[in-house]
Amino acid sequence: MKAQSTAEMVGSRPSSRISNASSTPETSQSPNPALELCGLSKSFTLGGGLFKRGRTLGAVNDVSLRIPRGQVMGLVGESGCGKSTLAKMLLGLTSPTEGDVLVDGEPLRGADQKALARHIQPIFQDPYSSLNPRKRIAQIVGLPLRVHGIGTAREQATRVAETLDVVGLPRRAAEQFPGQLSGGQRQRVAIARALIMRPDIVICDEPTSALDVSVQAQILNLLLDLKTEFGLTYLFISHDLAVVEHLVDRVAVMYLGRIVEEGSREQIFSAPRHPYTQALLDSALTPEPGLGVPDIGLGDAMPDPSNPPSGCAFHPRCPKAQAICQQTRPRLEEFRGGNARVACHLA
Amino acid sequence: MSRLEVNNLLEVNNLLEVNNLRVDLPVEAGTLHAVRGIDFHVERGEMLCLVGESGCGKSMTSLALMGLLPRKARLTADRLQFDGIDLTTLPERRRSDLRGARMSMIFQEPMTALNPAYTLGNQLCEGLIRHRGVSRREARDRALYLLERVGISAAKDRLEQYPHQLSGGLRQRVMIAMALMCEPDLIIADEPTTALDVTIQAQILRLLRELQQEFGTAVIFITHDLGVVARIADRVAVMYAGEMIESAPTPALYANPAHPYTRGLLSCIPAPGKTPPGSRLQAIPGVVPSLVGSVEGCAFRNRCPQAQPACERTPPLMSLPGDHRARCHYADRPVPAPLQPEMSS
Ligand SMILES: Nc1ncnc2c1ncn2[C@@H]1O[C@H](COP(=O)(O)OP(=O)(O)O)[C@@H](O)[C@H]1O
Ligand SMILES: Nc1ncnc2c1ncn2[C@@H]1O[C@H](COP(=O)(O)OP(=O)(O)O)[C@@H](O)[C@H]1O
Ligand code: SF4
Ligand SMILES: [Mg+2]
Ligand SMILES: [Mg+2]
């Protein structure tokens, strides 16, 4: 599929600054992380009315995270813990209630949509609903170029064809509709649409959760290839810990809108310190017959995010909880010389 | 003739016997053969996992066993016997009794099986009252007992609640309790934990396995997740494109998968500690063949790394040592050496 380097085909690397200064990673070794989240929060108001104050739901609370250039940051946690809300803030699809997102050191707030789109692009879970069923694949993949007025119609067509090659789709797919493609091919379309803007950063929100395992492997291989090829930085959201362990450099674990632990892949998978991280790892059922299903001792008293438990939000389910856990919220403390963080009184 | 006599006559030992089961569905383009002549059995008290990718016919198989196929579906079988009872000729009324009393089903989404307008207490007790003729009070006692057994606290209050007042994990616990109300011989659970978070899934699976062993209930557990299968199944049957392509006791299936598709499935999931992080995974190229119309030869041959010209003929279901069967011409040959995983960078 690749006669020449795919990087060559799609063109030089994108500019790495919000301002359009053009540079390549080789020449500008920026000291800034590709993406930095500073105290990011998002709350929603529920059920408010004319005379009634609504309740507040803190979907994301005070999240700070640095993703170094060219690395993959995994984001894990149970459904409803705020992963997609975080992703939407990074993509400019919803604005933070508090905090900032820095792209290569510069705040995203106030950056125009076009500049943003050149830097950060999404791949979502559902390749069925995220593609317009009435548009041909070429139109879907080329849409970002048209929206932002990049290139002539001819240049756009060439770029679409190149990008379809890069993601391993046959040229004839360009004239087809999403309904004519398999699930795996549709996810390749979504990846092509993300890459056509030559972003630095790709936010993958459960990109293989809707796919069968045999197809999942193809897509994971493709994501790894593209990362090396284009020096991409990924935020990779998934509930499949085996996939996360395979793909990422670092992992952040979220519980009820907060990061409860963050560290390198090795640290999180071989020496997790937060009881929630430990429970998540125990719950991952690897294909090893004879091990049975472990007793993780959590209970399923899922908390109400609009009325979070006091102290450590995890305390009602935590097998290690002590009195202090109910009273005081543990701070996210650094350890390993600042290389890892955990929020637990007993860790 | 009593059930015992029938049993003796046919020497039925297995709870369920299935031979050459087919399910056809009329579709615009012709006939969709959702289940294409499968053979399997379920022993009393065992956990059999049916595993396969989406669309391979798992749900159609389970609905065929329960007698709940969509109206337009056509079922045929050489044999479809539950505890000696021929299900293909059973009148719908008796079938419905059987379904309530001796076979029950747990769905992926409990809300499809729960009526939002009735309290959990009503729904739990209804079947027992109807099928076993017990009093409301006895039924309520059993419901309370089972709710506690499935780990639901304040069970008494729960009886008065409505389905929407529970979280997904709690609802699935209620479904397990409901499936156990009449002490059935067989429970069919179709992806019951697929929609749940991993921590909740682990707890539900552990519970289901414990109760299944304690009550001696046979369970057909349907899933696409080979990790789940490894941890709970006594035996495994693998489906591909409407066929059952391999079955074996769980340890044998994982240690010596005999069908190339099973080997493919097992090698495309990253195995922590074995697959080097960032290495290329072994994907299965291509896509599943269309189930509309007939499939010539081995259904897997277009994706199979070991395919030979002989694979254009339909492979036999080959018997291997130790209750292990695989539908592949070369199931009894040694496995070719695995490709070395290459590092991606
Ligand atoms: N637009 C919205 N309005 C109100 N609540 C929302 C909205 N979007 C998300 N939430 C709530 O925010 C929390 C986090 O949701 P989400 O980010 O989708 O979680 P995840 O992706 O981890 O499953 C959930 O409790 C969810 O119900
Ligand atoms: N109501 C229906 N009408 C027509 N085809 C159907 C219907 N339900 C399922 N199918 C088809 O039957 C095949 C088997 O489906 P199913 O048993 O649901 O698969 P699985 O449960 O393994 O994912 C699939 O090809 C599916 O598209
Ligand atoms: S019969 Fe042939 S094509 Fe089918 S699985 Fe076996 S080797 Fe592969
Ligand atoms: Mg989400
Ligand atoms: Mg199904």
JSON list of C-alpha atoms in Angstrom, two decimals, chain A residues 34-177:
[
{"chain": "A", "resi": 34, "resn": "ALA", "atom": "CA", "xyz": [2.02, 18.92, 22.92]},
{"chain": "A", "resi": 35, "resn": "LEU", "atom": "CA", "xyz": [-1.06, 19.27, 25.08]},
{"chain": "A", "resi": 36, "resn": "GLU", "atom": "CA", "xyz": [-1.46, 20.59, 28.57]},
{"chain": "A", "resi": 37, "resn": "LEU", "atom": "CA", "xyz": [-4.66, 20.70, 30.62]},
{"chain": "A", "resi": 38, "resn": "CYS", "atom": "CA", "xyz": [-4.60, 23.16, 33.52]},
{"chain": "A", "resi": 39, "resn": "GLY", "atom": "CA", "xyz": [-7.25, 22.80, 36.18]},
{"chain": "A", "resi": 40, "resn": "LEU", "atom": "CA", "xyz": [-9.91, 21.94, 33.65]},
{"chain": "A", "resi": 41, "resn": "SER", "atom": "CA", "xyz": [-13.48, 21.68, 34.93]},
{"chain": "A", "resi": 42, "resn": "LYS", "atom": "CA", "xyz": [-16.87, 21.34, 33.33]},
{"chain": "A", "resi": 43, "resn": "SER", "atom": "CA", "xyz": [-20.17, 21.39, 35.14]},
{"chain": "A", "resi": 44, "resn": "PHE", "atom": "CA", "xyz": [-23.68, 21.01, 33.81]},
{"chain": "A", "resi": 45, "resn": "THR", "atom": "CA", "xyz": [-26.86, 22.38, 35.34]},
{"chain": "A", "resi": 46, "resn": "LEU", "atom": "CA", "xyz": [-29.59, 19.81, 35.64]},
{"chain": "A", "resi": 47, "resn": "GLY", "atom": "CA", "xyz": [-33.33, 20.36, 35.78]},
{"chain": "A", "resi": 48, "resn": "GLY", "atom": "CA", "xyz": [-33.28, 24.11, 36.38]},
{"chain": "A", "resi": 49, "resn": "GLY", "atom": "CA", "xyz": [-36.44, 26.07, 35.76]},
{"chain": "A", "resi": 50, "resn": "LEU", "atom": "CA", "xyz": [-37.68, 29.63, 35.81]},
{"chain": "A", "resi": 51, "resn": "PHE", "atom": "CA", "xyz": [-37.95, 29.81, 39.60]},
{"chain": "A", "resi": 52, "resn": "LYS", "atom": "CA", "xyz": [-35.95, 26.76, 40.53]},
{"chain": "A", "resi": 53, "resn": "ARG", "atom": "CA", "xyz": [-32.21, 26.60, 40.83]},
{"chain": "A", "resi": 54, "resn": "GLY", "atom": "CA", "xyz": [-31.00, 23.46, 39.02]},
{"chain": "A", "resi": 55, "resn": "ARG", "atom": "CA", "xyz": [-28.58, 21.02, 40.55]},
{"chain": "A", "resi": 56, "resn": "THR", "atom": "CA", "xyz": [-25.01, 21.15, 39.38]},
{"chain": "A", "resi": 57, "resn": "LEU", "atom": "CA", "xyz": [-23.27, 18.12, 37.98]},
{"chain": "A", "resi": 58, "resn": "GLY", "atom": "CA", "xyz": [-19.48, 18.33, 38.00]},
{"chain": "A", "resi": 59, "resn": "ALA", "atom": "CA", "xyz": [-18.66, 16.14, 35.01]},
{"chain": "A", "resi": 60, "resn": "VAL", "atom": "CA", "xyz": [-14.95, 17.07, 35.01]},
{"chain": "A", "resi": 61, "resn": "ASN", "atom": "CA", "xyz": [-13.28, 18.53, 38.09]},
{"chain": "A", "resi": 62, "resn": "ASP", "atom": "CA", "xyz": [-9.92, 20.26, 38.21]},
{"chain": "A", "resi": 63, "resn": "VAL", "atom": "CA", "xyz": [-8.09, 18.02, 35.77]},
{"chain": "A", "resi": 64, "resn": "SER", "atom": "CA", "xyz": [-4.45, 18.82, 35.07]},
{"chain": "A", "resi": 65, "resn": "LEU", "atom": "CA", "xyz": [-2.51, 16.69, 32.63]},
{"chain": "A", "resi": 66, "resn": "ARG", "atom": "CA", "xyz": [0.51, 17.02, 30.36]},
{"chain": "A", "resi": 67, "resn": "ILE", "atom": "CA", "xyz": [0.85, 14.95, 27.22]},
{"chain": "A", "resi": 68, "resn": "PRO", "atom": "CA", "xyz": [4.39, 15.09, 25.82]},
{"chain": "A", "resi": 69, "resn": "ARG", "atom": "CA", "xyz": [4.81, 15.32, 22.06]},
{"chain": "A", "resi": 70, "resn": "GLY", "atom": "CA", "xyz": [4.63, 12.03, 20.22]},
{"chain": "A", "resi": 71, "resn": "GLN", "atom": "CA", "xyz": [3.31, 10.12, 23.22]},
{"chain": "A", "resi": 72, "resn": "VAL", "atom": "CA", "xyz": [0.10, 8.26, 23.82]},
{"chain": "A", "resi": 73, "resn": "MET", "atom": "CA", "xyz": [-1.80, 9.13, 26.97]},
{"chain": "A", "resi": 74, "resn": "GLY", "atom": "CA", "xyz": [-4.42, 6.55, 27.91]},
{"chain": "A", "resi": 75, "resn": "LEU", "atom": "CA", "xyz": [-7.53, 7.72, 29.76]},
{"chain": "A", "resi": 76, "resn": "VAL", "atom": "CA", "xyz": [-9.51, 5.05, 31.59]},
{"chain": "A", "resi": 77, "resn": "GLY", "atom": "CA", "xyz": [-12.43, 4.97, 33.98]},
{"chain": "A", "resi": 78, "resn": "GLU", "atom": "CA", "xyz": [-16.00, 3.76, 34.16]},
{"chain": "A", "resi": 79, "resn": "SER", "atom": "CA", "xyz": [-18.79, 5.16, 32.03]},
{"chain": "A", "resi": 80, "resn": "GLY", "atom": "CA", "xyz": [-19.98, 8.54, 33.21]},
{"chain": "A", "resi": 81, "resn": "CYS", "atom": "CA", "xyz": [-16.67, 9.48, 34.84]},
{"chain": "A", "resi": 82, "resn": "GLY", "atom": "CA", "xyz": [-16.18, 12.38, 32.42]},
{"chain": "A", "resi": 83, "resn": "LYS", "atom": "CA", "xyz": [-13.88, 11.03, 29.69]},
{"chain": "A", "resi": 84, "resn": "SER", "atom": "CA", "xyz": [-15.97, 12.19, 26.73]},
{"chain": "A", "resi": 85, "resn": "THR", "atom": "CA", "xyz": [-16.68, 15.57, 28.34]},
{"chain": "A", "resi": 86, "resn": "LEU", "atom": "CA", "xyz": [-12.93, 16.04, 28.73]},
{"chain": "A", "resi": 87, "resn": "ALA", "atom": "CA", "xyz": [-12.41, 15.05, 25.10]},
{"chain": "A", "resi": 88, "resn": "LYS", "atom": "CA", "xyz": [-15.06, 17.53, 23.92]},
{"chain": "A", "resi": 89, "resn": "MET", "atom": "CA", "xyz": [-13.36, 20.37, 25.77]},
{"chain": "A", "resi": 90, "resn": "LEU", "atom": "CA", "xyz": [-10.05, 19.55, 24.09]},
{"chain": "A", "resi": 91, "resn": "LEU", "atom": "CA", "xyz": [-11.79, 19.59, 20.72]},
{"chain": "A", "resi": 92, "resn": "GLY", "atom": "CA", "xyz": [-13.46, 22.93, 21.38]},
{"chain": "A", "resi": 93, "resn": "LEU", "atom": "CA", "xyz": [-16.88, 21.25, 21.14]},
{"chain": "A", "resi": 94, "resn": "THR", "atom": "CA", "xyz": [-17.79, 22.47, 24.60]},
{"chain": "A", "resi": 95, "resn": "SER", "atom": "CA", "xyz": [-16.14, 25.18, 26.64]},
{"chain": "A", "resi": 96, "resn": "PRO", "atom": "CA", "xyz": [-14.63, 24.57, 30.05]},
{"chain": "A", "resi": 97, "resn": "THR", "atom": "CA", "xyz": [-16.32, 26.05, 33.10]},
{"chain": "A", "resi": 98, "resn": "GLU", "atom": "CA", "xyz": [-12.86, 26.64, 34.48]},
{"chain": "A", "resi": 99, "resn": "GLY", "atom": "CA", "xyz": [-9.27, 26.08, 33.49]},
{"chain": "A", "resi": 100, "resn": "ASP", "atom": "CA", "xyz": [-7.30, 26.16, 30.29]},
{"chain": "A", "resi": 101, "resn": "VAL", "atom": "CA", "xyz": [-6.08, 23.93, 27.53]},
{"chain": "A", "resi": 102, "resn": "LEU", "atom": "CA", "xyz": [-2.61, 24.73, 26.18]},
{"chain": "A", "resi": 103, "resn": "VAL", "atom": "CA", "xyz": [-1.52, 23.47, 22.81]},
{"chain": "A", "resi": 104, "resn": "ASP", "atom": "CA", "xyz": [2.26, 23.63, 22.56]},
{"chain": "A", "resi": 105, "resn": "GLY", "atom": "CA", "xyz": [2.21, 26.13, 25.40]},
{"chain": "A", "resi": 106, "resn": "GLU", "atom": "CA", "xyz": [-0.42, 28.43, 23.95]},
{"chain": "A", "resi": 107, "resn": "PRO", "atom": "CA", "xyz": [-3.95, 28.69, 25.28]},
{"chain": "A", "resi": 108, "resn": "LEU", "atom": "CA", "xyz": [-6.66, 27.26, 23.13]},
{"chain": "A", "resi": 109, "resn": "ARG", "atom": "CA", "xyz": [-9.15, 29.72, 24.50]},
{"chain": "A", "resi": 110, "resn": "GLY", "atom": "CA", "xyz": [-9.74, 32.36, 21.84]},
{"chain": "A", "resi": 111, "resn": "ALA", "atom": "CA", "xyz": [-7.93, 30.45, 19.11]},
{"chain": "A", "resi": 112, "resn": "ASP", "atom": "CA", "xyz": [-10.10, 30.35, 16.00]},
{"chain": "A", "resi": 113, "resn": "GLN", "atom": "CA", "xyz": [-11.79, 27.16, 14.85]},
{"chain": "A", "resi": 114, "resn": "LYS", "atom": "CA", "xyz": [-9.53, 26.74, 11.85]},
{"chain": "A", "resi": 115, "resn": "ALA", "atom": "CA", "xyz": [-6.34, 26.95, 13.87]},
{"chain": "A", "resi": 116, "resn": "LEU", "atom": "CA", "xyz": [-7.81, 24.56, 16.38]},
{"chain": "A", "resi": 117, "resn": "ALA", "atom": "CA", "xyz": [-8.85, 22.07, 13.72]},
{"chain": "A", "resi": 118, "resn": "ARG", "atom": "CA", "xyz": [-5.31, 22.04, 12.36]},
{"chain": "A", "resi": 119, "resn": "HIS", "atom": "CA", "xyz": [-4.01, 20.95, 15.71]},
{"chain": "A", "resi": 120, "resn": "ILE", "atom": "CA", "xyz": [-6.53, 18.65, 17.29]},
{"chain": "A", "resi": 121, "resn": "GLN", "atom": "CA", "xyz": [-8.80, 16.18, 15.57]},
{"chain": "A", "resi": 122, "resn": "PRO", "atom": "CA", "xyz": [-11.14, 13.50, 16.93]},
{"chain": "A", "resi": 123, "resn": "ILE", "atom": "CA", "xyz": [-11.85, 9.86, 16.23]},
{"chain": "A", "resi": 124, "resn": "PHE", "atom": "CA", "xyz": [-15.06, 8.77, 17.93]},
{"chain": "A", "resi": 125, "resn": "GLN", "atom": "CA", "xyz": [-16.35, 5.39, 18.97]},
{"chain": "A", "resi": 126, "resn": "ASP", "atom": "CA", "xyz": [-19.23, 4.92, 16.66]},
{"chain": "A", "resi": 127, "resn": "PRO", "atom": "CA", "xyz": [-18.32, 4.77, 12.98]},
{"chain": "A", "resi": 128, "resn": "TYR", "atom": "CA", "xyz": [-22.02, 4.31, 12.22]},
{"chain": "A", "resi": 129, "resn": "SER", "atom": "CA", "xyz": [-23.48, 7.48, 13.63]},
{"chain": "A", "resi": 130, "resn": "SER", "atom": "CA", "xyz": [-20.52, 9.82, 13.16]},
{"chain": "A", "resi": 131, "resn": "LEU", "atom": "CA", "xyz": [-20.59, 9.59, 9.36]},
{"chain": "A", "resi": 132, "resn": "ASN", "atom": "CA", "xyz": [-23.32, 11.24, 7.31]},
{"chain": "A", "resi": 133, "resn": "PRO", "atom": "CA", "xyz": [-25.06, 8.32, 5.54]},
{"chain": "A", "resi": 134, "resn": "ARG", "atom": "CA", "xyz": [-26.08, 10.47, 2.55]},
{"chain": "A", "resi": 135, "resn": "LYS", "atom": "CA", "xyz": [-22.61, 11.72, 1.67]},
{"chain": "A", "resi": 136, "resn": "ARG", "atom": "CA", "xyz": [-20.00, 9.90, -0.38]},
{"chain": "A", "resi": 137, "resn": "ILE", "atom": "CA", "xyz": [-16.77, 8.95, 1.38]},
{"chain": "A", "resi": 138, "resn": "ALA", "atom": "CA", "xyz": [-14.76, 11.50, -0.62]},
{"chain": "A", "resi": 139, "resn": "GLN", "atom": "CA", "xyz": [-17.10, 14.27, 0.51]},
{"chain": "A", "resi": 140, "resn": "ILE", "atom": "CA", "xyz": [-16.95, 13.14, 4.13]},
{"chain": "A", "resi": 141, "resn": "VAL", "atom": "CA", "xyz": [-13.17, 12.97, 4.22]},
{"chain": "A", "resi": 142, "resn": "GLY", "atom": "CA", "xyz": [-12.75, 16.24, 2.29]},
{"chain": "A", "resi": 143, "resn": "LEU", "atom": "CA", "xyz": [-15.28, 18.21, 4.34]},
{"chain": "A", "resi": 144, "resn": "PRO", "atom": "CA", "xyz": [-12.77, 19.74, 6.81]},
{"chain": "A", "resi": 145, "resn": "LEU", "atom": "CA", "xyz": [-10.76, 21.11, 3.86]},
{"chain": "A", "resi": 146, "resn": "ARG", "atom": "CA", "xyz": [-13.85, 22.73, 2.36]},
{"chain": "A", "resi": 147, "resn": "VAL", "atom": "CA", "xyz": [-15.07, 24.10, 5.66]},
{"chain": "A", "resi": 148, "resn": "HIS", "atom": "CA", "xyz": [-11.73, 25.80, 6.29]},
{"chain": "A", "resi": 149, "resn": "GLY", "atom": "CA", "xyz": [-11.21, 26.73, 2.65]},
{"chain": "A", "resi": 150, "resn": "ILE", "atom": "CA", "xyz": [-7.92, 24.91, 2.29]},
{"chain": "A", "resi": 151, "resn": "GLY", "atom": "CA", "xyz": [-6.62, 24.39, -1.28]},
{"chain": "A", "resi": 152, "resn": "THR", "atom": "CA", "xyz": [-8.38, 24.39, -4.63]},
{"chain": "A", "resi": 153, "resn": "ALA", "atom": "CA", "xyz": [-10.98, 21.76, -5.47]},
{"chain": "A", "resi": 154, "resn": "ARG", "atom": "CA", "xyz": [-8.27, 19.83, -7.33]},
{"chain": "A", "resi": 155, "resn": "GLU", "atom": "CA", "xyz": [-5.82, 19.97, -4.47]},
{"chain": "A", "resi": 156, "resn": "GLN", "atom": "CA", "xyz": [-8.56, 18.87, -2.12]},
{"chain": "A", "resi": 157, "resn": "ALA", "atom": "CA", "xyz": [-9.36, 15.86, -4.30]},
{"chain": "A", "resi": 158, "resn": "THR", "atom": "CA", "xyz": [-5.70, 14.86, -4.40]},
{"chain": "A", "resi": 159, "resn": "ARG", "atom": "CA", "xyz": [-5.38, 15.20, -0.66]},
{"chain": "A", "resi": 160, "resn": "VAL", "atom": "CA", "xyz": [-8.49, 13.03, -0.15]},
{"chain": "A", "resi": 161, "resn": "ALA", "atom": "CA", "xyz": [-7.12, 10.31, -2.40]},
{"chain": "A", "resi": 162, "resn": "GLU", "atom": "CA", "xyz": [-3.75, 10.36, -0.61]},
{"chain": "A", "resi": 163, "resn": "THR", "atom": "CA", "xyz": [-5.39, 10.20, 2.77]},
{"chain": "A", "resi": 164, "resn": "LEU", "atom": "CA", "xyz": [-7.57, 7.23, 1.77]},
{"chain": "A", "resi": 165, "resn": "ASP", "atom": "CA", "xyz": [-4.33, 5.47, 0.76]},
{"chain": "A", "resi": 166, "resn": "VAL", "atom": "CA", "xyz": [-2.74, 6.29, 4.08]},
{"chain": "A", "resi": 167, "resn": "VAL", "atom": "CA", "xyz": [-5.55, 4.68, 6.07]},
{"chain": "A", "resi": 168, "resn": "GLY", "atom": "CA", "xyz": [-5.62, 1.62, 3.81]},
{"chain": "A", "resi": 169, "resn": "LEU", "atom": "CA", "xyz": [-8.92, 2.23, 2.05]},
{"chain": "A", "resi": 170, "resn": "PRO", "atom": "CA", "xyz": [-9.26, 1.26, -1.61]},
{"chain": "A", "resi": 171, "resn": "ARG", "atom": "CA", "xyz": [-9.56, 4.22, -4.02]},
{"chain": "A", "resi": 172, "resn": "ARG", "atom": "CA", "xyz": [-13.00, 3.05, -5.10]},
{"chain": "A", "resi": 173, "resn": "ALA", "atom": "CA", "xyz": [-14.25, 3.67, -1.55]},
{"chain": "A", "resi": 174, "resn": "ALA", "atom": "CA", "xyz": [-14.18, 7.40, -2.40]},
{"chain": "A", "resi": 175, "resn": "GLU", "atom": "CA", "xyz": [-17.36, 7.09, -4.42]},
{"chain": "A", "resi": 176, "resn": "GLN", "atom": "CA", "xyz": [-19.19, 4.85, -1.96]},
{"chain": "A", "resi": 177, "resn": "PHE", "atom": "CA", "xyz": [-21.58, 5.70, 0.86]}
]
